[in-house]
Coordinates of C-alpha atoms and ligand atoms in Angstrom, one line a residue:
M1 CA 20.1 -8.2 7.0
R2 CA 19.6 -8.5 3.2
I3 CA 16.2 -7.0 2.5
L4 CA 14.6 -7.4 -0.9
V5 CA 12.0 -4.7 -1.8
T6 CA 9.8 -5.5 -4.9
G7 CA 7.9 -2.8 -6.8
K8 CA 10.9 -0.4 -6.9
N9 CA 9.1 1.9 -9.3
G10 CA 5.8 2.0 -7.5
Q11 CA 4.7 4.6 -4.9
L12 CA 5.6 2.6 -1.8
G13 CA 8.8 1.0 -3.3
R14 CA 10.1 4.5 -4.2
S15 CA 9.1 5.9 -0.8
I16 CA 11.0 3.2 1.0
H17 CA 14.0 3.9 -1.3
K18 CA 13.8 7.6 -0.5
L19 CA 13.8 7.0 3.3
V20 CA 16.6 4.4 3.2
N21 CA 18.7 6.9 1.1
T22 CA 17.9 10.2 2.6
D23 CA 16.5 10.0 6.1
T24 CA 19.6 10.2 8.3
K25 CA 17.8 8.9 11.4
I26 CA 16.6 5.8 9.5
D27 CA 19.8 5.5 7.6
N28 CA 21.9 5.3 10.7
N29 CA 19.6 2.8 12.3
Q30 CA 19.5 0.7 9.1
S31 CA 23.2 0.8 8.4
S32 CA 23.6 -2.9 9.1
N33 CA 20.9 -3.6 6.5
E34 CA 21.5 -4.0 2.8
F35 CA 18.4 -3.1 0.7
I36 CA 18.0 -4.6 -2.8
F37 CA 15.2 -2.9 -4.8
V38 CA 13.8 -4.7 -7.8
G39 CA 11.3 -3.9 -10.5
R40 CA 9.6 -6.1 -13.1
E41 CA 12.7 -6.1 -15.2
E42 CA 14.5 -8.2 -12.6
L43 CA 11.6 -10.0 -11.0
D44 CA 8.4 -10.2 -13.1
L45 CA 5.6 -11.4 -10.8
S46 CA 3.4 -12.2 -13.8
S47 CA 5.9 -15.0 -14.7
K48 CA 6.3 -18.1 -12.5
S49 CA 9.7 -18.9 -14.1
S50 CA 11.0 -15.3 -13.7
I51 CA 10.2 -15.6 -9.9
S52 CA 12.0 -19.0 -9.6
H53 CA 14.9 -17.8 -11.7
Y54 CA 15.4 -14.7 -9.6
F55 CA 15.6 -16.5 -6.3
D56 CA 17.6 -19.4 -7.7
S57 CA 20.3 -17.0 -8.9
N58 CA 20.5 -14.7 -5.8
D59 CA 21.7 -15.4 -2.3
R60 CA 19.1 -15.8 0.4
F61 CA 17.3 -12.7 1.7
N62 CA 16.5 -12.2 5.3
V63 CA 13.4 -10.2 4.6
I64 CA 11.2 -9.6 1.5
I65 CA 9.0 -6.5 1.4
N66 CA 6.5 -7.1 -1.3
C67 CA 5.3 -3.7 -2.5
A68 CA 4.6 -4.9 -6.1
A69 CA 1.1 -5.5 -7.1
Y70 CA -1.4 -5.2 -10.0
T71 CA -3.1 -2.0 -8.8
A72 CA -5.2 -1.0 -11.8
V73 CA -8.5 -1.5 -10.0
D74 CA -10.8 -0.9 -13.1
K75 CA -8.5 -2.7 -15.6
A76 CA -8.5 -5.7 -13.3
E77 CA -12.1 -6.3 -14.2
V78 CA -11.0 -7.3 -17.7
E79 CA -7.4 -8.5 -17.0
Q80 CA -8.6 -10.9 -14.3
E81 CA -6.0 -13.6 -15.0
L82 CA -3.1 -11.2 -14.9
A83 CA -4.3 -9.5 -11.7
N84 CA -4.7 -13.0 -10.1
Q85 CA -1.3 -14.0 -11.2
V86 CA 0.4 -10.9 -9.7
N87 CA -1.7 -10.4 -6.6
H88 CA -2.4 -14.0 -5.7
L89 CA -0.3 -16.7 -7.4
A90 CA 3.0 -14.7 -7.3
V91 CA 2.4 -14.0 -3.6
K92 CA 1.8 -17.8 -3.0
Q93 CA 5.1 -18.5 -4.8
L94 CA 7.0 -15.8 -2.8
A95 CA 5.6 -17.3 0.4
E96 CA 6.7 -20.8 -0.7
I97 CA 10.2 -19.5 -1.4
A98 CA 10.3 -17.5 1.8
N99 CA 9.2 -20.5 3.8
K100 CA 11.8 -22.7 2.3
Q101 CA 14.6 -20.2 2.7
Q102 CA 13.4 -19.0 6.2
T103 CA 12.9 -15.5 5.0
K104 CA 10.5 -13.1 6.6
L105 CA 7.8 -11.8 4.3
I106 CA 6.1 -8.4 4.7
H107 CA 3.3 -8.3 2.2
I108 CA 1.1 -5.2 1.4
S109 CA -2.6 -5.6 1.0
T110 CA -5.7 -3.4 0.7
D111 CA -8.8 -2.1 2.4
Y112 CA -10.6 -3.4 -0.7
V113 CA -10.7 -6.9 0.8
F114 CA -13.8 -5.4 2.7
D115 CA -17.2 -4.6 1.2
G116 CA -17.4 -1.3 3.0
E117 CA -20.8 -2.0 4.5
S118 CA -19.8 -2.4 8.1
G119 CA -20.5 1.1 9.3
K120 CA -17.6 1.0 11.8
P121 CA -13.8 1.0 11.4
Y122 CA -12.6 -2.4 10.3
I123 CA -10.4 -4.4 12.6
E124 CA -8.0 -7.1 11.3
T125 CA -10.3 -10.0 12.2
D126 CA -13.4 -8.6 10.6
E127 CA -15.0 -10.6 7.8
T128 CA -13.7 -9.9 4.3
N129 CA -16.0 -9.7 1.3
P130 CA -14.3 -8.0 -1.7
I131 CA -16.6 -6.5 -4.3
N132 CA -14.2 -6.2 -7.2
V133 CA -11.7 -8.3 -9.0
Y134 CA -8.7 -6.4 -7.6
G135 CA -10.0 -6.9 -4.0
K136 CA -10.7 -10.6 -4.7
T137 CA -7.2 -11.2 -6.0
K138 CA -5.5 -9.4 -3.1
L139 CA -7.6 -11.4 -0.6
A140 CA -6.6 -14.6 -2.4
G141 CA -3.0 -13.5 -2.0
E142 CA -3.5 -12.9 1.7
K143 CA -5.0 -16.3 2.2
A144 CA -2.4 -18.2 0.3
L145 CA 0.4 -16.4 2.2
Q146 CA -1.3 -17.2 5.6
E147 CA -1.7 -20.9 4.7
I148 CA 1.9 -21.3 3.5
M149 CA 3.4 -19.2 6.2
P150 CA 1.6 -19.6 9.5
T151 CA 4.7 -17.9 11.0
N152 CA 7.3 -15.4 9.9
A153 CA 5.1 -13.2 7.7
M154 CA 3.1 -10.1 8.1
I155 CA 0.3 -8.5 6.0
I156 CA -0.2 -4.8 6.1
R157 CA -3.5 -3.6 4.7
T158 CA -3.5 0.0 3.6
S159 CA -5.8 2.4 1.8
W160 CA -6.0 5.4 -0.6
V161 CA -2.2 5.5 -1.1
Y162 CA -0.7 8.8 -2.5
S163 CA 2.8 10.2 -2.8
E164 CA 5.1 12.4 -4.9
Y165 CA 5.5 9.4 -7.3
G166 CA 3.5 7.9 -10.1
N167 CA -0.2 8.5 -10.6
N168 CA -2.5 9.1 -7.6
F169 CA -5.5 11.1 -6.5
V170 CA -3.5 14.0 -5.1
K171 CA -1.5 14.5 -8.3
T172 CA -4.6 14.1 -10.4
M173 CA -6.5 16.7 -8.4
L174 CA -3.6 19.1 -8.6
R175 CA -3.4 18.7 -12.4
L176 CA -7.2 19.0 -13.0
G177 CA -7.5 21.8 -10.5
K178 CA -5.1 23.9 -12.5
E179 CA -7.0 23.2 -15.8
M180 CA -10.6 23.6 -14.6
D181 CA -12.7 26.0 -12.5
E182 CA -14.7 23.2 -10.9
I183 CA -14.8 19.4 -10.9
N184 CA -17.1 16.8 -9.6
V185 CA -15.8 14.4 -6.9
V186 CA -17.5 11.5 -5.2
S187 CA -18.6 12.4 -1.7
D188 CA -20.2 9.1 -0.5
Q189 CA -17.1 7.0 -0.4
I190 CA -15.3 7.3 3.0
G191 CA -11.9 6.1 4.0
S192 CA -8.5 7.2 5.2
P193 CA -5.7 8.4 2.9
T194 CA -2.2 7.0 3.3
Y195 CA 0.9 9.0 2.5
A196 CA 3.3 6.4 1.2
T197 CA 6.2 8.0 3.1
D198 CA 4.4 7.4 6.4
L199 CA 3.8 3.8 5.5
A200 CA 7.4 3.3 4.3
G201 CA 8.6 4.8 7.7
V202 CA 6.5 2.4 9.7
I203 CA 7.7 -0.6 7.7
L204 CA 11.3 0.4 8.4
E205 CA 10.4 0.9 12.1
I206 CA 8.9 -2.6 12.1
I207 CA 12.0 -4.2 10.6
K208 CA 14.2 -3.0 13.3
S209 CA 11.7 -3.8 16.2
K210 CA 12.3 -6.5 18.7
E211 CA 8.9 -8.0 17.9
F212 CA 9.8 -8.5 14.3
K213 CA 13.2 -10.0 15.0
E214 CA 11.7 -12.7 17.2
I215 CA 11.9 -15.9 15.1
S216 CA 8.8 -18.0 14.4
Q217 CA 6.4 -15.3 15.4
A218 CA 2.8 -16.1 14.2
T219 CA 1.8 -14.4 11.0
Q220 CA -0.3 -11.4 11.6
I221 CA -2.5 -8.9 9.7
Y222 CA -2.2 -5.2 10.5
H223 CA -4.1 -2.2 9.2
Y224 CA -2.3 1.1 8.4
S225 CA -3.4 4.4 7.0
N226 CA -3.2 7.9 8.2
K227 CA -5.5 9.0 11.1
G228 CA -8.9 10.5 10.5
E229 CA -11.7 9.8 8.0
I230 CA -12.7 11.6 4.9
S231 CA -14.6 11.4 1.6
W232 CA -12.8 11.8 -1.7
R233 CA -14.6 15.2 -2.2
A234 CA -13.4 16.5 1.2
F235 CA -9.9 15.2 0.3
A236 CA -10.0 17.1 -3.0
K237 CA -11.2 20.3 -1.2
E238 CA -8.3 20.1 1.2
I239 CA -5.8 19.4 -1.6
F240 CA -6.9 22.6 -3.4
K241 CA -6.8 24.6 -0.1
I242 CA -3.3 23.5 0.8
A243 CA -1.9 24.0 -2.7
K244 CA -3.9 27.3 -3.1
V245 CA -5.5 26.0 -6.3
D246 CA -8.7 28.0 -7.3
C247 CA -11.0 25.1 -8.2
K248 CA -14.4 24.1 -6.7
A249 CA -14.9 20.4 -5.8
N250 CA -18.6 19.7 -6.3
P251 CA -20.1 16.6 -4.5
I252 CA -21.5 13.8 -6.6
T253 CA -22.6 10.3 -5.6
T254 CA -20.9 7.0 -6.6
D255 CA -24.0 6.3 -8.9
Q256 CA -23.2 9.5 -10.8
Y257 CA -19.7 8.4 -11.4
P258 CA -19.9 4.8 -12.8
T259 CA -16.6 2.9 -13.0
P260 CA -15.9 -0.6 -14.3
A261 CA -15.0 -1.8 -10.8
Q262 CA -17.4 -1.3 -7.9
R263 CA -15.8 0.6 -4.9
P264 CA -16.6 -0.1 -1.3
K265 CA -18.5 2.7 0.4
N266 CA -16.7 3.0 3.7
T267 CA -13.4 1.2 4.3
L268 CA -12.2 3.1 7.3
M269 CA -9.8 0.8 9.2
S270 CA -8.8 0.7 12.9
K271 CA -5.0 1.2 13.3
G272 CA -4.9 0.3 17.0
K273 CA -3.1 -3.0 16.5
I274 CA -0.1 -1.8 14.6
A275 CA 0.2 1.3 16.7
K276 CA 0.2 -0.7 19.9
T277 CA 2.4 -3.6 18.8
F278 CA 5.2 -1.6 17.3
S279 CA 4.7 1.7 19.3
V280 CA 4.4 3.8 16.2
S281 CA 2.6 7.1 16.1
I282 CA 0.3 7.6 13.1
P283 CA 0.0 11.1 11.7
Y284 CA -3.3 12.7 10.8
W285 CA -4.1 12.7 7.1
G286 CA -4.1 16.5 6.8
K287 CA -0.6 16.9 8.2
S288 CA 0.7 14.2 5.9
L289 CA -1.1 15.8 2.9
N290 CA 0.7 19.1 3.7
N291 CA 4.0 17.2 3.8
C292 CA 3.4 15.6 0.4
I293 CA 2.3 18.8 -1.3
E294 CA 5.4 20.5 0.1
M295 CA 7.6 17.8 -1.4
L296 CA 5.8 18.2 -4.7
K297 CA 6.4 21.9 -4.7
R298 CA 10.1 21.3 -4.2
S299 CA 10.4 18.8 -7.0
Ligands
NAP1 N1 -2.4 2.7 -4.5 C1 -3.4 2.6 -3.6 O1 -4.2 3.4 -3.5 C2 -3.4 1.3 -2.7 C3 -4.5 1.2 -1.8 C4 -4.5 0.1 -1.0 C5 -3.5 -0.9 -1.1 N2 -2.5 -0.7 -1.9 C6 -1.4 -1.7 -2.0 O2 -0.2 -1.1 -1.6 C7 0.9 -1.7 -2.3 C8 1.8 -0.7 -2.9 O3 0.9 0.1 -3.8 P1 1.5 1.3 -4.7 O4 0.5 2.4 -4.5 O5 2.9 1.6 -4.4 O6 1.3 0.7 -6.1 P2 1.9 1.2 -7.5 O7 2.4 2.6 -7.4 O8 0.9 0.9 -8.5 O9 3.1 0.2 -7.7 C9 3.0 -1.1 -7.9 C10 4.3 -1.6 -8.5 O10 4.1 -3.0 -8.8 C11 4.8 -3.3 -10.0 N3 4.3 -4.4 -10.7 C12 3.1 -4.5 -11.3 N4 3.0 -5.7 -12.0 C13 4.2 -6.3 -11.8 C14 4.8 -7.5 -12.3 N5 4.2 -8.3 -13.1 N6 6.1 -7.8 -11.9 C15 6.7 -7.0 -11.1 N7 6.3 -5.8 -10.6 C16 5.0 -5.5 -11.0 C17 4.6 -2.0 -10.8 O11 5.6 -2.0 -11.8 P3 5.7 -0.9 -12.9 O12 6.1 0.4 -12.3 O13 6.7 -1.5 -13.8 O14 4.3 -0.8 -13.5 C18 4.7 -0.9 -9.8 O15 6.0 -0.4 -9.6 C19 0.3 -2.7 -3.2 O16 0.3 -4.0 -2.6 C20 -1.2 -2.3 -3.4 O17 -2.0 -3.3 -3.7 C21 -2.4 0.4 -2.8

């Protein structure tokens, strides 16, 4: 299979790349697959013509994994048009191309499609109600994809993604923790962190599964994050503990830390559907955090 991965310089794109190149188990299993990784230089999702040009000048792909997205949650409040182009209109265009070329599409979405007020873990069919521009554009992308591709596509919603790559909460805490004796961290937003390597592994598992290979399967939404639930403050405390950083994480409320974009309070998602459908085991967040910090120490 020819598999196109967008967002090659992002956390998830780089994590898929790392697994395809280094994990011998996955490598052996994926040996009949050719992965093509592209960034905005090759395929600019902010440009309709760049997208058409890219697919017109390349052979058909069997699968597209769309890891690229406009992910600057606060900036999206002012760059609404750009966020909408990348997270919605480009996804629509990718779906149209995938539909025409009979390509399977795996698209990554977010827990921010929910308003966080449910009080219990969200399942895939729960009502969406995004409370910021980023969430609205990602939901619009989901809807466009589902409308154009009633079959042959898959949306994986994930949350609080971190990795060895790029900018993320774990790396920010490690940096600030070394510079300061104490920091204030929001303690009333609850969710589940996702180590990008774990999500990348699951995506590769899915691609080789029997369920995925069955043609004209109905398009589905799945939720994926690590297991367990936690606040940002508790997450910060654990990061300091594992990395042996001497910094205190003081709890503050969301109101005490105003940001341009509103954040949902509790976006914990149920992962039962993806675990059951593809028989994947989902690691607890603490174990995965250990793995990531270990990787960071080695780099
Ligand atoms: N990060 C999170 O906490 C989080 C939470 C929930 C869901 N998600 C979703 O998970 C997926 C992967 O996220 P991630 O954490 O890997 O994000 P990321 O690290 O921010 O990577 C996103 C990638 O998209 C690329 N991109 C942005 N605009 C583009 C454009 N116009 N054309 C082509 N590429 C463009 C970026 O390119 P450059 O490197 O050139 O900027 C970047 O490599 C996304 O769909 C995101 O919405 C993420």
